[in-house]
Coordinates of C-alpha atoms and ligand atoms in Angstrom, one line a residue:
X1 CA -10.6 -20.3 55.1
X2 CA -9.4 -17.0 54.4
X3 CA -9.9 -15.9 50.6
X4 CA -8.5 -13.2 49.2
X5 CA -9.8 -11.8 45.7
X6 CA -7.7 -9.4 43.2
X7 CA -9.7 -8.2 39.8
X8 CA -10.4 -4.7 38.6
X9 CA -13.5 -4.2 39.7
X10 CA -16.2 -5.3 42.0
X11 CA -19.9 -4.5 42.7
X12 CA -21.4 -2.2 44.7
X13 CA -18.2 -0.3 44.2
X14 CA -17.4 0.2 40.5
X15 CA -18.8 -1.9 37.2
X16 CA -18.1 -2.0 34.0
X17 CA -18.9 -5.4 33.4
X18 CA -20.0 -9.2 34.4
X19 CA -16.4 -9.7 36.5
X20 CA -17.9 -7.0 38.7
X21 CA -20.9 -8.5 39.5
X22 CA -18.8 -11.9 40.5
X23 CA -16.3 -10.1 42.6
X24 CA -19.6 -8.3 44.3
X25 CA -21.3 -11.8 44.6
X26 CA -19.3 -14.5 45.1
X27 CA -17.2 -13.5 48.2
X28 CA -20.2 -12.5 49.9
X29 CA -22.2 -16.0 49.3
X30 CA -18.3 -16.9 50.8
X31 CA -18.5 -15.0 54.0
X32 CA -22.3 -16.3 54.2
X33 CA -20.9 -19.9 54.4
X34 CA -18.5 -18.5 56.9
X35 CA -15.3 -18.0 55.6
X36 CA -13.4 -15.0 55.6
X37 CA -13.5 -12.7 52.2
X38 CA -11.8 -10.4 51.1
X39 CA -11.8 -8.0 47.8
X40 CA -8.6 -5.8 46.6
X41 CA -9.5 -3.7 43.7
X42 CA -7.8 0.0 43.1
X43 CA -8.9 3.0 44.5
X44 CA -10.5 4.6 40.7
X45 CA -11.4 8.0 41.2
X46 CA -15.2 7.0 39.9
X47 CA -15.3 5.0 43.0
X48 CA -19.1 5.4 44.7
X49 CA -19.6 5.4 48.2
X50 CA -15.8 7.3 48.6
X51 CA -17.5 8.4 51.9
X52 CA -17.7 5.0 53.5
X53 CA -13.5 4.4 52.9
X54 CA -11.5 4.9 56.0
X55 CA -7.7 5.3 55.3
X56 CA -5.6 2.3 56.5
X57 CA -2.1 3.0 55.9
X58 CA 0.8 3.8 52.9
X59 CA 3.6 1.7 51.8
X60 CA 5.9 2.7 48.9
X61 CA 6.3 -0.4 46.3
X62 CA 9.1 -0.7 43.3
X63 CA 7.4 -1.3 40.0
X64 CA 10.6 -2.4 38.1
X65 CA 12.7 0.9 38.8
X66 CA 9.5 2.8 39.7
X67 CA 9.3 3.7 43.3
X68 CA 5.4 4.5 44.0
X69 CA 3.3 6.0 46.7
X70 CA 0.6 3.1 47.8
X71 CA -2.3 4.2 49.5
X72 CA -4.6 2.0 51.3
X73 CA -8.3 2.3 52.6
X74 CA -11.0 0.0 53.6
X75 CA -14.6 -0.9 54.3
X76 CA -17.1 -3.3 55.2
X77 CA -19.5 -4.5 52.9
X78 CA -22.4 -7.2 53.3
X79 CA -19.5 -9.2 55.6
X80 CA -16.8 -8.9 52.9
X81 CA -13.9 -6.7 53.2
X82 CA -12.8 -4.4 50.4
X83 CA -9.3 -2.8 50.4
X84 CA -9.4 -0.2 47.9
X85 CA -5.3 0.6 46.4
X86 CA -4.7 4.3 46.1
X87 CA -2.1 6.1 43.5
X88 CA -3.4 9.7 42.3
X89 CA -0.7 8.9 39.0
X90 CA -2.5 5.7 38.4
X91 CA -6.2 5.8 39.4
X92 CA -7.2 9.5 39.9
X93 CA -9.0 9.7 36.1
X94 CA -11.8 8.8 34.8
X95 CA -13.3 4.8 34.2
X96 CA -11.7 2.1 34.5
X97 CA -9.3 0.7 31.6
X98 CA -8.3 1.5 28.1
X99 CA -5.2 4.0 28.9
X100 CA -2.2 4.2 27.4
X101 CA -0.4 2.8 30.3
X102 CA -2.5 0.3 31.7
X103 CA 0.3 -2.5 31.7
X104 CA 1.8 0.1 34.3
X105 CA -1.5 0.9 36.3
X106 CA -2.0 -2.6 37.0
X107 CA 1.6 -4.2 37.2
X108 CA 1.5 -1.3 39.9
X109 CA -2.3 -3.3 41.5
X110 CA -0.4 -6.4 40.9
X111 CA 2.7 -5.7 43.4
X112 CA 0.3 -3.6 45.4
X113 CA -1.8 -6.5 46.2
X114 CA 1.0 -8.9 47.3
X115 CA 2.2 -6.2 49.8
X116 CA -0.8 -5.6 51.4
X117 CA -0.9 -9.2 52.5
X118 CA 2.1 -8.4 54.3
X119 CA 2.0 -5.5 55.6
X120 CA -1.8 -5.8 56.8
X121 CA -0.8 -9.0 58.0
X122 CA -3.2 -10.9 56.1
X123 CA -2.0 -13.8 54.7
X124 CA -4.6 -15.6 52.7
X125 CA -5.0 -20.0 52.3
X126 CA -6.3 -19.1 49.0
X127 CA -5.3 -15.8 46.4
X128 CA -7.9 -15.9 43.7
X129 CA -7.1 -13.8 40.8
X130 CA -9.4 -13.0 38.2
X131 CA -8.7 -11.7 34.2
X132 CA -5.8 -10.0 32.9
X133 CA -5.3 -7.0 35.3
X134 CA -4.7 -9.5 38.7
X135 CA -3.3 -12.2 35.9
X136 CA 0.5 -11.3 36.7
X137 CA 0.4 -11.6 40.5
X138 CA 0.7 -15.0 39.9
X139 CA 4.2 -15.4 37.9
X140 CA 5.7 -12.3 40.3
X141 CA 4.2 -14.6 43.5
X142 CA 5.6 -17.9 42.5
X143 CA 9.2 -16.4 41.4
X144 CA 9.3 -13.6 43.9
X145 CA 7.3 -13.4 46.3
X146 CA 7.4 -17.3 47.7
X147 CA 10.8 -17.6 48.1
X148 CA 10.0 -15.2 51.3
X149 CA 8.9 -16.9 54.2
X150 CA 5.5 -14.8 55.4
X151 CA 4.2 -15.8 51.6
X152 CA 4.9 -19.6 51.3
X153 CA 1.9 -21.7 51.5
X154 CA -0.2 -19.3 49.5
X155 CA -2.2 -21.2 47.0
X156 CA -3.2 -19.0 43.5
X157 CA -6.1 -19.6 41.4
X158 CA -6.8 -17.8 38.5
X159 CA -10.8 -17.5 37.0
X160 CA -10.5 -16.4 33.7
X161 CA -14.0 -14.5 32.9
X162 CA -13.5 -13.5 29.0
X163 CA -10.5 -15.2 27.5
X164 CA -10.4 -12.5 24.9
X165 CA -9.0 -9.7 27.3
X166 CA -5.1 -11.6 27.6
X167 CA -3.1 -8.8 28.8
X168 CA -1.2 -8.5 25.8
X169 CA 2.2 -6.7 25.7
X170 CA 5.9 -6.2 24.8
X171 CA 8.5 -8.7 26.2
X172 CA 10.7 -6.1 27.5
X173 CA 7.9 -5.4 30.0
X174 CA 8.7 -8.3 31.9
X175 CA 11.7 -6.6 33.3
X176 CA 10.8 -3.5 33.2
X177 CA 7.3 -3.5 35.0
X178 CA 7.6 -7.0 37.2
X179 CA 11.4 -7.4 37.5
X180 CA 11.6 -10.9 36.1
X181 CA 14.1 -12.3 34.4
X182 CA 13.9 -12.3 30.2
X183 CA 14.6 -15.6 30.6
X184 CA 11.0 -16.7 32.2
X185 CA 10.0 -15.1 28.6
X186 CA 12.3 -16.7 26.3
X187 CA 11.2 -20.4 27.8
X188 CA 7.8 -19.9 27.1
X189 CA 6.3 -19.6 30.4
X190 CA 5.0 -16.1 29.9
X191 CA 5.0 -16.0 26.2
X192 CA 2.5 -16.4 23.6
X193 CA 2.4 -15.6 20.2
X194 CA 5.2 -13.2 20.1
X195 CA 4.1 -11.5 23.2
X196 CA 4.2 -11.0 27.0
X197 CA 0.9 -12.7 27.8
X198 CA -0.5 -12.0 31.4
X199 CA -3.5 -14.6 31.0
X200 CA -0.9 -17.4 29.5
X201 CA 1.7 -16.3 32.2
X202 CA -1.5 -17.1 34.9
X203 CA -2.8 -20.0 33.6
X204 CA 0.9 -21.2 34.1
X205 CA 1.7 -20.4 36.7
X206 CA -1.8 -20.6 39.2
X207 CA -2.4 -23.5 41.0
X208 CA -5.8 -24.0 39.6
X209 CA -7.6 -22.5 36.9
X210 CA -11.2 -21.6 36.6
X211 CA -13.5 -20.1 34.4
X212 CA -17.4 -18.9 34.7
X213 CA -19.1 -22.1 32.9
X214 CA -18.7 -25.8 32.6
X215 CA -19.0 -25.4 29.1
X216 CA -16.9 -22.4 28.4
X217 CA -14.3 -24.3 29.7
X218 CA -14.3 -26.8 27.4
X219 CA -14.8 -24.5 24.8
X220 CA -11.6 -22.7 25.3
X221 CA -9.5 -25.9 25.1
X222 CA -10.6 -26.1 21.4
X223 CA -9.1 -23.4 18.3
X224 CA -12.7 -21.9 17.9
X225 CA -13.1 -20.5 21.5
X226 CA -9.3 -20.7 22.9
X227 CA -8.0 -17.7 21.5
X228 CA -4.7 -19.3 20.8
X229 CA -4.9 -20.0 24.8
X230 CA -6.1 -23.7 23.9
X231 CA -2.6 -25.3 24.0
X232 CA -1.5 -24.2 27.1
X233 CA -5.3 -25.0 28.5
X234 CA -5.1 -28.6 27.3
X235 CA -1.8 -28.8 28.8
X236 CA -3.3 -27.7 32.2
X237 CA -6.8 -28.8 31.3
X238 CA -6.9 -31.2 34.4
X239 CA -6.3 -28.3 36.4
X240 CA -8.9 -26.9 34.8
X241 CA -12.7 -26.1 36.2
X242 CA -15.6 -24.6 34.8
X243 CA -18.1 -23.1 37.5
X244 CA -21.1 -21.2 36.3
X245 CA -21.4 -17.8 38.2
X246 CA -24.6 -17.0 39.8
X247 CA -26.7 -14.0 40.6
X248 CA -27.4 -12.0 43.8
X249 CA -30.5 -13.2 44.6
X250 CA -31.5 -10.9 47.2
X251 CA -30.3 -7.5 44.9
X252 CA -31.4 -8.8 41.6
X253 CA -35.0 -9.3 43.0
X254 CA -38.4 -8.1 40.8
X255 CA -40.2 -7.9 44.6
X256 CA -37.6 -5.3 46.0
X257 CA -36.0 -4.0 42.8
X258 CA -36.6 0.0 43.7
X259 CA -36.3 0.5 39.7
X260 CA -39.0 -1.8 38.8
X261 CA -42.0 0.4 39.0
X262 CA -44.6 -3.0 39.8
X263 CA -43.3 -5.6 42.2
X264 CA -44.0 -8.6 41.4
X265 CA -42.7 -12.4 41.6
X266 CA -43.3 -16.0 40.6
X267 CA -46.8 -15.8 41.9
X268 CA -48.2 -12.8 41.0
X269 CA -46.4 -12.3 37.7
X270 CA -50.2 -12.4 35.9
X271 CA -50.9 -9.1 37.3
X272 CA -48.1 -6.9 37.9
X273 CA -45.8 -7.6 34.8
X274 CA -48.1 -6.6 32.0
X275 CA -48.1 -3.5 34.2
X276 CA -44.4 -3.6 33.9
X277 CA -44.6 -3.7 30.1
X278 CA -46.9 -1.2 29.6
X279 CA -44.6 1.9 31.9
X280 CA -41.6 0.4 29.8
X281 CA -43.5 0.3 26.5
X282 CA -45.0 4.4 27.6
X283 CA -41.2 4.8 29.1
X284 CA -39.4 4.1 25.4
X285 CA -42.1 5.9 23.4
X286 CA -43.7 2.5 22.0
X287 CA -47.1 2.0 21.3
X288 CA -48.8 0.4 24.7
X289 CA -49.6 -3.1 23.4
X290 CA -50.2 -5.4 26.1
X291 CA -50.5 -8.2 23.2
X292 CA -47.6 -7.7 21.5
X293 CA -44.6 -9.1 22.6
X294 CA -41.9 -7.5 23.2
X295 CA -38.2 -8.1 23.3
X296 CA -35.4 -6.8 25.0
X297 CA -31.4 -6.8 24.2
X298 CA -29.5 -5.4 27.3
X299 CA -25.4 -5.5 26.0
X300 CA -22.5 -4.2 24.9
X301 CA -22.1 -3.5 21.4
X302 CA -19.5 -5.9 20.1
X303 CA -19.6 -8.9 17.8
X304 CA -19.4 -10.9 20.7
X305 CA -22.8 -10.5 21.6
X306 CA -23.9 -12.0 18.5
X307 CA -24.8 -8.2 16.9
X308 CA -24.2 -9.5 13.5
X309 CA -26.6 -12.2 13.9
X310 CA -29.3 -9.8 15.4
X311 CA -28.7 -7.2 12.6
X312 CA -28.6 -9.8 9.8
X313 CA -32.8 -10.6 10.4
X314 CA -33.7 -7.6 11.7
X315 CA -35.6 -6.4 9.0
X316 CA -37.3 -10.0 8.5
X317 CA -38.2 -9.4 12.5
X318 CA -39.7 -6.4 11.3
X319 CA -42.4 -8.1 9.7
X320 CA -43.4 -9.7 12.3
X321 CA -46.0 -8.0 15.2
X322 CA -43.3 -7.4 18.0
X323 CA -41.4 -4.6 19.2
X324 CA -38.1 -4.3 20.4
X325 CA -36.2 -2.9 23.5
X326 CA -32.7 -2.1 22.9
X327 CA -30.3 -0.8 25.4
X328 CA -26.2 -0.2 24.5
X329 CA -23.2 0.9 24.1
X330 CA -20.0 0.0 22.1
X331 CA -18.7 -0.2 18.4
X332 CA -19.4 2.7 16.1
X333 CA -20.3 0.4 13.6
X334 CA -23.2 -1.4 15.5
X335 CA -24.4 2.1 17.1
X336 CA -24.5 3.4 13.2
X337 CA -26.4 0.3 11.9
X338 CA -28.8 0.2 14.8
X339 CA -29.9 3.9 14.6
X340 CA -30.6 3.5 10.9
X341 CA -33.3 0.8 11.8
X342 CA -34.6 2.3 15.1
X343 CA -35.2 5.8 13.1
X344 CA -36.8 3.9 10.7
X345 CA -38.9 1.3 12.6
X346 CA -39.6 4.2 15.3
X347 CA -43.1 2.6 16.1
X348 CA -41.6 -1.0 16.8
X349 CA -37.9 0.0 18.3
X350 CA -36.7 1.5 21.1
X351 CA -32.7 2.3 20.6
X352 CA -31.1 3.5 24.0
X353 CA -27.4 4.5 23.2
X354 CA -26.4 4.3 26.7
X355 CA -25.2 2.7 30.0
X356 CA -28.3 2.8 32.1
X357 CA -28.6 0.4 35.2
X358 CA -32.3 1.6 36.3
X359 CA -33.8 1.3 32.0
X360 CA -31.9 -2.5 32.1
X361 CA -33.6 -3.3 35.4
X362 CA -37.0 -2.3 33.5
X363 CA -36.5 -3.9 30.7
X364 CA -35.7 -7.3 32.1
X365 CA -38.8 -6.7 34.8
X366 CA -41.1 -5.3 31.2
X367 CA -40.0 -7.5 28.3
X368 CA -41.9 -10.9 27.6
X369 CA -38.1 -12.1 25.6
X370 CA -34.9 -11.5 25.9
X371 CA -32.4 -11.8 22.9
X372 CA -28.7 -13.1 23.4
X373 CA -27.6 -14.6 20.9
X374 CA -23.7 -14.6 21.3
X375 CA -21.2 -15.9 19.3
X376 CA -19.2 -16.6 22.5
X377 CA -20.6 -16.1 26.3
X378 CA -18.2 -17.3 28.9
X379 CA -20.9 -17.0 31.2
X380 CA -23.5 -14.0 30.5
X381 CA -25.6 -12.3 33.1
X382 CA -28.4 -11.1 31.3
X383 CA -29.5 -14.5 30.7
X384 CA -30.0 -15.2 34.5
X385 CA -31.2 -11.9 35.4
X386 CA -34.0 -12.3 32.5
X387 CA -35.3 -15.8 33.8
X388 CA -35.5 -14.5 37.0
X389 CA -37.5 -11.3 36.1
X390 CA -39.6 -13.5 33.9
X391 CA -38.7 -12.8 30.8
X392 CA -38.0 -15.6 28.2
X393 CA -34.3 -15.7 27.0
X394 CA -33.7 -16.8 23.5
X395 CA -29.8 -17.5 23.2
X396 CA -27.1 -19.6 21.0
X397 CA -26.5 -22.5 22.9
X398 CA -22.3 -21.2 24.0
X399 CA -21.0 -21.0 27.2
X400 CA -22.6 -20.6 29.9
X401 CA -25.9 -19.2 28.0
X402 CA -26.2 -23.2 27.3
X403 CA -25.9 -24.1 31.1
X404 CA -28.4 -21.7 32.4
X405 CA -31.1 -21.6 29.6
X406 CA -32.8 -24.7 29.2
X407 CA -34.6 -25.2 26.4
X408 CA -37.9 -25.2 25.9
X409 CA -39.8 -28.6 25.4
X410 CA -42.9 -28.1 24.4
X411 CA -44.2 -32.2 24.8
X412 CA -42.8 -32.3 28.2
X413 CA -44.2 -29.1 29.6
X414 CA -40.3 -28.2 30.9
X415 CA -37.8 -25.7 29.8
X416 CA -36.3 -22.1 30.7
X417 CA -36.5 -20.6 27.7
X418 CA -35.5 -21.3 23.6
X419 CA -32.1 -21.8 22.0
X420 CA -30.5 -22.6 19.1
X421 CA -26.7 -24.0 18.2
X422 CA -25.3 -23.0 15.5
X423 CA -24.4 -19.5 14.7
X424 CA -26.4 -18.5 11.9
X425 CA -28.7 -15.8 11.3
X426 CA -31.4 -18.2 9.7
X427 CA -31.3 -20.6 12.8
X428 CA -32.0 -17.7 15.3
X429 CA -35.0 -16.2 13.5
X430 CA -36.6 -20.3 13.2
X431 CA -36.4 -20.2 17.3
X432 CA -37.7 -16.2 17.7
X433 CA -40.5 -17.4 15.6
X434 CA -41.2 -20.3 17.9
X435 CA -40.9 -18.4 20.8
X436 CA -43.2 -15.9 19.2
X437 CA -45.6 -19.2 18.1
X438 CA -45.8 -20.2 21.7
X439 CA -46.7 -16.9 23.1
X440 CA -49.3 -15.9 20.8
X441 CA -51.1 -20.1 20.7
X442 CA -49.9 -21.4 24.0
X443 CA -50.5 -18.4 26.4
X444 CA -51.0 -21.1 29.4
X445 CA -48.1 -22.8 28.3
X446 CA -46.2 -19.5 28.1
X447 CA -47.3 -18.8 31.7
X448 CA -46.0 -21.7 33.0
X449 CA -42.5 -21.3 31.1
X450 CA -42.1 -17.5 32.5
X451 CA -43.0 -19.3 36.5
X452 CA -40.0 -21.8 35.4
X453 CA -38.0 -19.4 34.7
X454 CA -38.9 -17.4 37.5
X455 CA -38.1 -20.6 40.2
X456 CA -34.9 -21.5 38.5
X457 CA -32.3 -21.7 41.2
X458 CA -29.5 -19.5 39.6
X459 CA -28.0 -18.0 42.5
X460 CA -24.5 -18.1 44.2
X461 CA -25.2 -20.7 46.6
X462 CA -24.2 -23.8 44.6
X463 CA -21.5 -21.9 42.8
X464 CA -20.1 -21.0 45.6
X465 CA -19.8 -24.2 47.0
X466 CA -18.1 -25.3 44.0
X467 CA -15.4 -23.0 44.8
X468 CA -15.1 -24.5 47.7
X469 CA -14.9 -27.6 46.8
X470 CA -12.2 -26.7 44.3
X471 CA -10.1 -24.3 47.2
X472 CA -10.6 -27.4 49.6
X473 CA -8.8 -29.7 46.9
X474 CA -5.5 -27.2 47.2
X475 CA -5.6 -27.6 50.8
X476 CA -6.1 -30.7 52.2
Ligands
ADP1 P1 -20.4 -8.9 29.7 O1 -19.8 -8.9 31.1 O2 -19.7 -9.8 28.7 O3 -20.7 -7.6 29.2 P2 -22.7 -10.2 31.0 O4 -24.0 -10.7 30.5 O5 -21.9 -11.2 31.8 O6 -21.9 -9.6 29.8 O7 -22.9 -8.9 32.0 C1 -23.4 -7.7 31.5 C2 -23.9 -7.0 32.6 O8 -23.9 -5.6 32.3 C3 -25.4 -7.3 32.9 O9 -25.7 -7.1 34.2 C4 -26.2 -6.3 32.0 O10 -27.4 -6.0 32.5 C5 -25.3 -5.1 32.2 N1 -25.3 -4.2 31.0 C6 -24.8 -4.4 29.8 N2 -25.0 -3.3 29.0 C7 -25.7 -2.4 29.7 C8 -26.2 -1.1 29.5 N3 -26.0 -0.5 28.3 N4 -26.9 -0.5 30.5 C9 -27.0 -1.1 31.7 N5 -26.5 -2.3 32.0 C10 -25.9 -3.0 31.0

């Protein structure tokens, strides 16, 4: 089967969040099962590795009235190929989203992408499109480009990673950037909530739908979680599938990880861990305690990941003999709030204002906890990368932070790591102060939970055949 993958980003290539790592992992657990996998993301001029790109060819492509200059280029990565879509206009700045005219930019990937099948001469069995920026390709395929004869056949899926990024935008765009009629606005197809909706147009319009966690994707079919998607999800909800991503278990590996100073693995965690936490503890100017446990938070600063949760009890966490670990970015608000504490708590917490790879990598190979606990998590990486570094999540029981953590049981000897359900303030600091029970009076018990967490089998190889099964079903 021949896959072809559209998103706006993809590891090893350029990151700036959890779809990255997906479109970096899953096509090459794919190829691995022997299908053929490709990756189209744009040519950004942050790009690493702009070296390895060979040029392939040009083509010029109408955006609405828009005639553009399409560049493309191509490499060979771990048995995947990435075609990388090149416009100086639209990609030659800085990072990755969050201009002014990134309907433009990616309406621009969007027809990009549909051209290259044609005029590389790769016509996929399967397109899978993932979030907002690939979300159109779907409506221009199915009332464009299908009526050709070199596209029919195609069939679209759409994996939906965070249903709060829609694509949100004015009508008039649909003629203006894709060349569809006002009418496939006007009937609802595209619309939602007074707006041009690119993630409402997709979830139309794609053959299937899938989204990063069985139980995110029945979340998003209720009013909580569905961001005012849920009606148009419960009308397609038998179309619907919710897979959990996995992790790259040969990259994300606390043996080989060249940023974790002390190899180590399920094994011979007693040893070389603690060493771990200590070079992390000297690393973020905490006192070296090897007996006091210490938790990291690795995650964008945004009420998703549950920030008002962590800075409600953080003073009543204060009283207890721990330190903390944090590394971040994102709202103002949350950067103000956490310096205030870090500057005052210096001797317990570590504040990292910053996007580091190599200091996350530490953390989850240093910490004895990791904190998550997210008001909303389609998926969540840092959950899976913790367990299998051996540090103990403690998450709210959403998304797919419920179906890869499971919880502790403390009769039955089994368990991943400690959860709690609802979201409140007072129900996280009861399971922190568990967790922190069990590691100071249960240290063989503790043991045995981090060697759980170390063997549990997170990575892309049943997730992958999930997709399959789920590309199979459109077919045969
Ligand atoms: P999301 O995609 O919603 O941000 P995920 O848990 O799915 O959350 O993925 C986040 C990824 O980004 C993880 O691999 C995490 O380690 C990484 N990450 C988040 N913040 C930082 C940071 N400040 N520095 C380094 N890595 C980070």
């Amino acid at each position: 089967m021949r896959i072809v993958f559209a998103g706006g980003e993809a590891n090893p290539y350029i990151k700036s969040g959890g779809l990255a790592d997906v479109l970096g992992s899953l096509p090459k657990a794919l190829a691995e099962k022997g299908h053929e996998s490709i990756v189209v993301i744009p040519k950004y001029q942050d790009i690493k590795y702009p070296d390895t790109l060979e040029y392939v060819t040009n083509y010029d492509i109408f955006v609405g009235w828009r005639k553009c200059y399409c560049g493309v280029f191509k490499t060979i990565y771990d048995g995947v190929t990435y075609y990388f879509i090149d416009n100086e206009d639209y990609f030659g700045r800085p990072g990755l989203y969050g201009y002014d005219d990134d309907n433009e930019r990616f309406a621009f990937y969007d027809f990009a992408v549909l051209e290259l099948l044609s005029h590389l001469d790769i016509k996929p069995d399967i397109l899978s499109l993932h979030d907002w920026q690939a979300a159109m390709i779907a409506p221009i395929y199915k009332e464009r480009y299908a009526y050709y004869e070199y596209y029919q056949g195609i069939k679209i899926t759409f994996t939906i990673h965070n249903i709060a990024f829609q694509g949100k935008c004015d009508p008039s765009l649909l003629s203006d950037l894709y060349g569809l009629d006002n009418y496939l606005y006007y009937n609802g197809n595209t619309r939602n909530d007074g707006c041009l909706n690119m993630m409402k147009a997709a979830i139309f319009y794609s053959d299937i739908i899938t989204t990063v966690s069985p139980t995110y994707a029945e979340e998003i079919l209720t009013e909580q979680y569905g961001q005012g998607l849920q009606s148009i999800l419960q009308m397609r909800r038998h179309d619907l599938y919710g897979i959990l991503n996995g992790i790259d278990y040969k990259r994300i590996d606390p043996e080989t990880d060249p940023e974790v100073p002390y190899h180590f693995n399920a094994k011979n965690f007693k040893t070389n861990k603690p060493k771990n936490k200590a070079k992390l503890q000297e690393e973020c100017g905490l006192p070296v305690k090897p007996n006091v446990p210490l938790i990291g938070i690795v995650t964008r600063l945004t009420s998703q990941k549950g920030l008002d949760l962590i800075l409600n009890r953080f003073e009543e966490l204060m009283t207890r003999d721990v330190q903390v670990v944090i590394l971040g970015a994102g709202d103002q608000q949350y950067e103000d709030a956490l310096k205030g504490i870090a500057a005052y708590h210096n001797q317990k917490v570590s504040l990292n204002l910053k996007y580091d790879f190599g200091l996350s990598c530490r953390i989850y190979a240093g910490c004895d906890m990791f904190l998550m606990p997210s008001l909303f998590e389609p998926c969540g990486l840092s959950q899976m990368m913790s367990l299998r570094y051996g540090t103990i999540p403690i998450v709210r029981e959403t998304g797919g932070l419920r179906d890869s953590v499971e919880p502790y049981n403390e009769y039955e000897n089994t368990g991943t790591g400690f959860s709690f359900f609802n979201y409140n303030a007072h129900e996280m600091m009861k399971i922190i102060d568990y967790a922190l029970t069990i590691y100071h009076d249960y240290p063989d018990k503790w043991q045995q939970l981090v060697e759980r967490a170390m063997n549990a089998q997170l990575d892309w190889d049943k997730s992958a055949d999930a997709y399959l099964k789920v590309f199979n079903s459109l077919l045969y």
